[in-house]
Amino acid sequence: TRTYTYNIPSHLRDIEYVLSDLEVVVFVAEGQQEIVTGAKSEMQIVNGAPAIKWLTDIETCSCASEIELGAVVFNFSETEVSSMEFKYRLDDGAEQTVTVQQALAPMTTDTVSVGIIPVVSGNDHVLYASLPAFNSSVAIPGAPFYELPVKKTVVDAEGDKFMFVLTTDRYASETSFKIYNPSGVYLEDGGFKDLTYNGITRRQYVFDPPASGCYKLEVYDTGGNGISSGNGNGYIEFRDATEEANLIFRNDGKFGSQANYHINITDINSSIAGSRLDNTVRLYPNPVSNLLHVEAGSDAVTVEVFNMQGQKVCFADKSEVNVAALPAGVYMIKVHTDKGVAVKNFVKQ
């Protein structure tokens, strides 16, 4: 009996293998010539475990200075995974451990929310995470740490009309953008034409947000060198649409493949009401055993529930949420309305 170990060549390590398609061929030969006998067999996984494939930033369209860390996990196992233990840290900070209760069938892939991580707006950060155990602390020896560079820039804007200025370099065909409102895509554009010489093309868009809330601007460059690459000094500006055209933020165009901004928009008439939203939202009963009611004075209510480790544990698109399955403890709830977002705590009995 012999045991063989095969190291995947480095030039093949970015290829996603479909394990059910792989076979093993074994043969006996006279030197390097005639094959005397041989056989092939399908592979059977006997010591598999769940593994992180990569990390991702789960978009929550939130103007809070935080990142929802996600891990794309493949269950390289013959049994169902019911829980996963993650270790993570931000930059050189303290290592955190969190257990996520999420089912994952054998040989399937899913995105797992590891937790909400506070970051500093506008700063470059790196998130590190590993998956060292599953199913009530079944160890995964040698589980590696993966890393995810993140940057979240949050800006405040007050008013009901804005001006988005996009100035592209010579290779404008590489550039496009999207502006997301709090519930989906509001405006998107692209299809620009290149110049025949080094220079810039300036485009100006009037942005009329339909309501206050958190908007997101994404500007893309398929060339991977931004819009100020030496072939013209492109840039991004976001201004109010007053006569003074006051500057809210500016990007010098040197952003690589993508520039992101979260814009917390409040109009002049509703900003006072928005600042009082936390005081007008009422939760009852609190403490709660089963059904938590949310009274916000609005028909358009969605709620997100987080535990004290920052994990999202519940979501509802109505003014009541069933928390009966949650363990006893203190939880944070984010209430999204047409007037803004309120944050409250409640106790689950």
XYZ file of C-alpha atoms in Angstrom:
349
model
C 0.000 0.000 0.000
C 1.342 3.404 -0.950
C 0.081 6.930 -0.336
C 0.657 9.615 -2.966
C 0.499 13.385 -2.555
C -0.065 15.623 -5.552
C 0.798 19.315 -5.405
C -1.270 21.348 -7.873
C 1.114 23.302 -10.154
C 1.146 27.040 -9.454
C -0.145 27.938 -12.939
C -3.293 25.855 -12.279
C -4.126 27.081 -8.772
C -6.536 29.780 -9.930
C -8.668 27.213 -11.760
C -11.831 26.076 -9.971
C -11.873 22.277 -9.859
C -15.176 20.372 -10.054
C -14.353 17.435 -7.813
C -17.166 15.240 -9.122
C -15.570 15.457 -12.591
C -12.125 14.255 -11.501
C -10.931 10.675 -11.914
C -7.823 8.737 -10.872
C -6.019 6.574 -13.412
C -3.541 3.923 -12.173
C -1.411 1.767 -14.463
C 1.516 -0.672 -14.382
C 4.086 -0.360 -17.173
C 7.304 -2.017 -18.325
C 9.651 0.939 -17.822
C 8.370 3.832 -19.933
C 6.946 1.698 -22.710
C 4.179 -0.919 -22.741
C 1.338 -0.524 -20.237
C 0.687 -3.979 -18.803
C -2.559 -3.184 -16.990
C -4.504 -0.196 -15.732
C -7.741 1.010 -14.190
C -9.541 4.255 -13.432
C -11.797 5.247 -10.577
C -13.908 8.218 -9.515
C -12.562 10.172 -6.569
C -14.087 9.688 -3.144
C -13.613 12.441 -0.577
C -12.697 10.873 2.778
C -11.213 13.713 4.839
C -12.720 16.898 3.397
C -13.768 20.022 5.290
C -15.267 23.426 4.447
C -12.739 25.922 3.107
C -12.723 29.630 2.272
C -12.409 30.276 -1.474
C -12.162 34.059 -1.133
C -13.327 37.000 0.994
C -15.790 39.651 -0.144
C -17.294 42.936 1.033
C -21.071 42.363 1.250
C -22.761 45.578 0.109
C -25.370 46.800 2.603
C -25.829 50.329 1.154
C -25.192 51.717 4.616
C -23.529 55.057 5.331
C -22.141 53.756 8.623
C -18.340 53.469 8.775
C -18.381 49.670 8.684
C -17.839 46.737 6.346
C -19.874 43.520 6.281
C -17.227 40.845 5.793
C -18.323 37.857 3.740
C -16.526 34.576 3.052
C -17.282 32.459 -0.007
C -17.055 28.931 1.439
C -16.892 25.582 -0.369
C -17.965 22.503 1.596
C -15.239 20.076 0.544
C -16.905 17.311 2.552
C -19.339 14.391 2.320
C -21.425 15.687 5.240
C -23.556 18.785 5.786
C -21.973 21.697 7.605
C -24.218 23.283 10.239
C -21.825 25.807 11.799
C -18.475 27.419 10.966
C -15.915 29.045 13.245
C -14.077 32.027 11.759
C -11.090 33.971 13.023
C -10.637 37.491 11.648
C -8.831 40.761 12.278
C -8.641 44.243 10.769
C -5.098 45.341 9.840
C -2.851 44.598 12.846
C -5.712 44.662 15.350
C -6.767 41.993 17.828
C -7.938 38.669 16.428
C -11.654 37.939 16.857
C -13.406 34.556 16.835
C -17.037 34.125 15.781
C -19.235 31.067 15.143
C -21.766 31.333 12.304
C -24.791 29.034 12.262
C -25.386 28.344 8.561
C -26.126 25.122 6.713
C -23.960 24.136 3.746
C -24.648 20.922 1.818
C -21.791 18.656 0.646
C -19.891 19.880 -2.410
C -21.708 23.239 -2.534
C -20.597 26.859 -2.283
C -22.282 29.760 -0.474
C -21.444 33.227 0.863
C -21.327 33.418 4.663
C -21.627 36.705 6.561
C -18.763 36.715 9.057
C -19.698 39.993 10.771
C -19.894 43.789 10.703
C -16.398 45.310 11.013
C -15.949 49.018 11.960
C -13.541 50.881 9.660
C -12.281 54.449 9.339
C -13.941 56.324 6.468
C -11.504 57.047 3.638
C -8.696 54.850 4.996
C -7.141 51.845 3.256
C -7.604 48.698 5.380
C -6.922 44.972 5.023
C -9.242 42.333 6.493
C -7.832 38.876 7.297
C -9.960 35.782 7.943
C -9.575 32.010 8.265
C -11.886 29.039 8.846
C -10.118 26.811 11.418
C -13.102 24.736 12.656
C -16.680 23.685 11.859
C -19.602 21.699 13.331
C -18.953 22.355 17.020
C -15.165 22.737 16.870
C -14.130 20.015 14.405
C -10.621 21.328 13.696
C -9.341 22.069 10.189
C -5.532 21.739 10.425
C -3.514 24.297 8.498
C -6.480 26.520 7.608
C -4.881 29.564 5.909
C -5.708 33.247 6.404
C -7.111 35.052 3.375
C -6.947 38.809 2.962
C -9.278 41.445 1.529
C -8.195 45.064 0.923
C -11.132 47.372 1.771
C -11.804 51.089 1.652
C -15.096 52.796 2.449
C -15.464 56.541 2.032
C -18.583 58.113 3.574
C -19.498 61.760 2.908
C -22.455 63.895 4.033
C -24.494 65.983 1.613
C -27.438 68.257 2.409
C -29.904 69.407 -0.212
C -32.322 68.115 -2.831
C -30.297 68.611 -6.033
C -26.651 67.856 -6.809
C -24.174 67.975 -9.655
C -21.976 64.986 -10.513
C -18.961 65.893 -12.663
C -17.017 63.140 -14.447
C -13.905 64.199 -16.359
C -12.272 61.328 -18.249
C -8.831 61.002 -19.788
C -8.181 60.126 -23.417
C -9.464 56.550 -23.041
C -13.030 57.420 -22.056
C -14.410 54.130 -23.434
C -12.873 52.408 -20.390
C -15.007 54.501 -18.012
C -18.552 54.014 -16.728
C -20.424 54.730 -13.501
C -23.456 53.821 -11.414
C -25.325 55.720 -8.723
C -27.355 53.460 -6.426
C -30.240 54.731 -4.335
C -30.966 52.980 -1.009
C -32.960 50.252 -2.774
C -31.316 49.793 -6.202
C -29.788 51.387 -9.274
C -30.944 54.979 -9.758
C -28.689 56.139 -12.594
C -26.021 54.503 -14.728
C -24.081 55.583 -17.775
C -21.183 54.652 -20.029
C -20.514 54.100 -23.703
C -18.161 57.070 -23.927
C -15.866 57.503 -26.939
C -12.082 57.809 -26.845
C -10.280 60.958 -27.924
C -7.701 60.740 -30.716
C -5.196 62.692 -28.608
C -4.207 63.014 -24.952
C -6.733 65.203 -23.177
C -9.935 65.241 -21.120
C -13.668 65.160 -21.721
C -15.885 66.771 -19.054
C -19.408 65.498 -18.429
C -21.874 67.025 -15.989
C -24.979 65.338 -14.609
C -27.708 66.868 -12.450
C -28.549 64.390 -9.711
C -32.037 64.753 -8.201
C -32.373 62.239 -5.315
C -36.017 61.274 -4.746
C -35.579 60.939 -0.961
C -33.079 61.237 1.841
C -30.906 58.239 2.579
C -27.658 56.481 1.754
C -26.627 56.564 -1.908
C -23.586 54.947 -3.472
C -21.445 56.171 -6.364
C -19.236 53.713 -8.253
C -16.913 54.811 -11.074
C -15.185 52.046 -13.064
C -12.120 51.966 -15.303
C -11.588 48.730 -17.232
C -7.990 49.736 -17.983
C -7.202 49.484 -14.260
C -5.336 52.811 -14.137
C -8.101 55.267 -13.232
C -9.036 58.308 -15.288
C -5.847 60.299 -14.700
C -3.231 57.977 -16.152
C -0.925 60.470 -17.893
C -3.146 60.549 -20.992
C -5.195 63.399 -19.540
C -5.830 64.514 -15.946
C -9.364 63.249 -15.326
C -11.177 63.639 -12.009
C -14.499 63.186 -10.181
C -16.446 65.912 -8.394
C -19.717 65.958 -6.483
C -21.206 69.412 -5.830
C -24.493 70.867 -4.692
C -26.626 72.455 -7.410
C -26.787 75.878 -5.772
C -25.558 78.986 -7.508
C -22.232 78.645 -5.672
C -21.884 74.950 -6.697
C -20.207 74.106 -3.370
C -17.776 71.181 -3.558
C -18.829 68.142 -1.474
C -15.963 65.845 -2.489
C -13.335 65.466 -5.208
C -11.362 62.443 -6.440
C -8.136 63.026 -8.384
C -8.934 60.161 -10.778
C -6.058 57.932 -9.649
C -8.079 55.035 -8.301
C -7.119 51.917 -10.271
C -10.145 49.895 -11.399
C -12.898 51.378 -9.222
C -13.687 54.370 -7.003
C -16.475 54.105 -4.397
C -18.291 56.711 -2.320
C -21.221 56.326 0.077
C -23.179 59.610 0.173
C -25.453 60.275 3.125
C -28.019 62.682 1.660
C -30.401 64.708 3.819
C -32.459 67.523 2.361
C -32.807 70.813 4.193
C -36.449 70.318 5.125
C -36.110 66.800 6.492
C -32.695 66.937 8.207
C -34.153 67.983 11.566
C -36.765 65.252 11.398
C -34.091 62.719 10.437
C -31.950 63.624 13.436
C -34.922 62.889 15.702
C -35.783 59.566 14.072
C -34.166 57.490 16.824
C -36.475 59.122 19.357
C -39.653 58.520 17.330
C -39.077 54.812 16.622
C -40.608 52.572 19.321
C -40.006 48.843 19.935
C -42.437 46.716 21.914
C -42.496 44.559 23.871
C -38.933 45.075 25.090
C -37.746 42.634 26.492
C -39.351 40.343 23.905
C -39.855 36.589 23.667
C -41.382 35.996 20.238
C -42.715 38.839 18.063
C -41.045 42.269 18.150
C -43.160 45.181 16.866
C -41.568 48.261 15.308
C -43.520 51.519 15.372
C -41.883 54.112 13.103
C -44.713 56.253 11.741
C -44.048 54.996 8.203
C -45.525 52.315 5.937
C -42.151 51.627 4.278
C -40.175 49.839 6.999
C -37.419 47.231 6.768
C -35.437 46.031 9.755
C -32.098 44.292 10.278
C -31.159 42.592 13.561
C -27.524 42.154 14.656
C -25.999 40.352 17.624
C -23.307 41.988 19.764
C -20.585 40.415 17.574
C -21.898 42.418 14.611
C -23.450 39.472 12.755
C -26.749 39.998 10.976
C -29.095 37.386 12.456
C -32.502 38.465 11.173
C -34.161 40.579 8.462
C -37.768 41.619 7.802
C -39.436 43.912 5.276
C -42.329 44.788 7.567
C -42.933 46.429 10.931
C -42.677 43.230 12.942
C -40.003 40.588 13.207
C -40.101 37.089 14.688
C -37.156 36.689 17.099
C -38.342 33.477 18.773
C -35.410 31.451 17.386
C -32.738 33.843 18.670
C -30.753 32.975 21.818
C -31.373 35.150 24.870
C -29.293 38.314 24.966
C -28.954 41.928 23.828
C -29.370 42.755 20.127
C -29.100 45.837 17.910
C -31.835 46.631 15.382
C -31.545 48.974 12.389
C -34.891 50.384 11.288
C -34.923 51.684 7.685
C -37.762 54.087 6.798
C -38.419 56.686 4.120
C -37.166 59.263 6.645
C -33.809 57.615 7.300
C -32.294 54.930 9.533
C -32.749 54.543 13.290
C -30.666 52.273 15.541
C -32.075 50.728 18.709
C -31.241 47.949 21.168
C -33.607 45.306 22.519
C -33.399 42.350 24.873
C -34.421 38.822 23.808
C -35.676 36.810 26.786
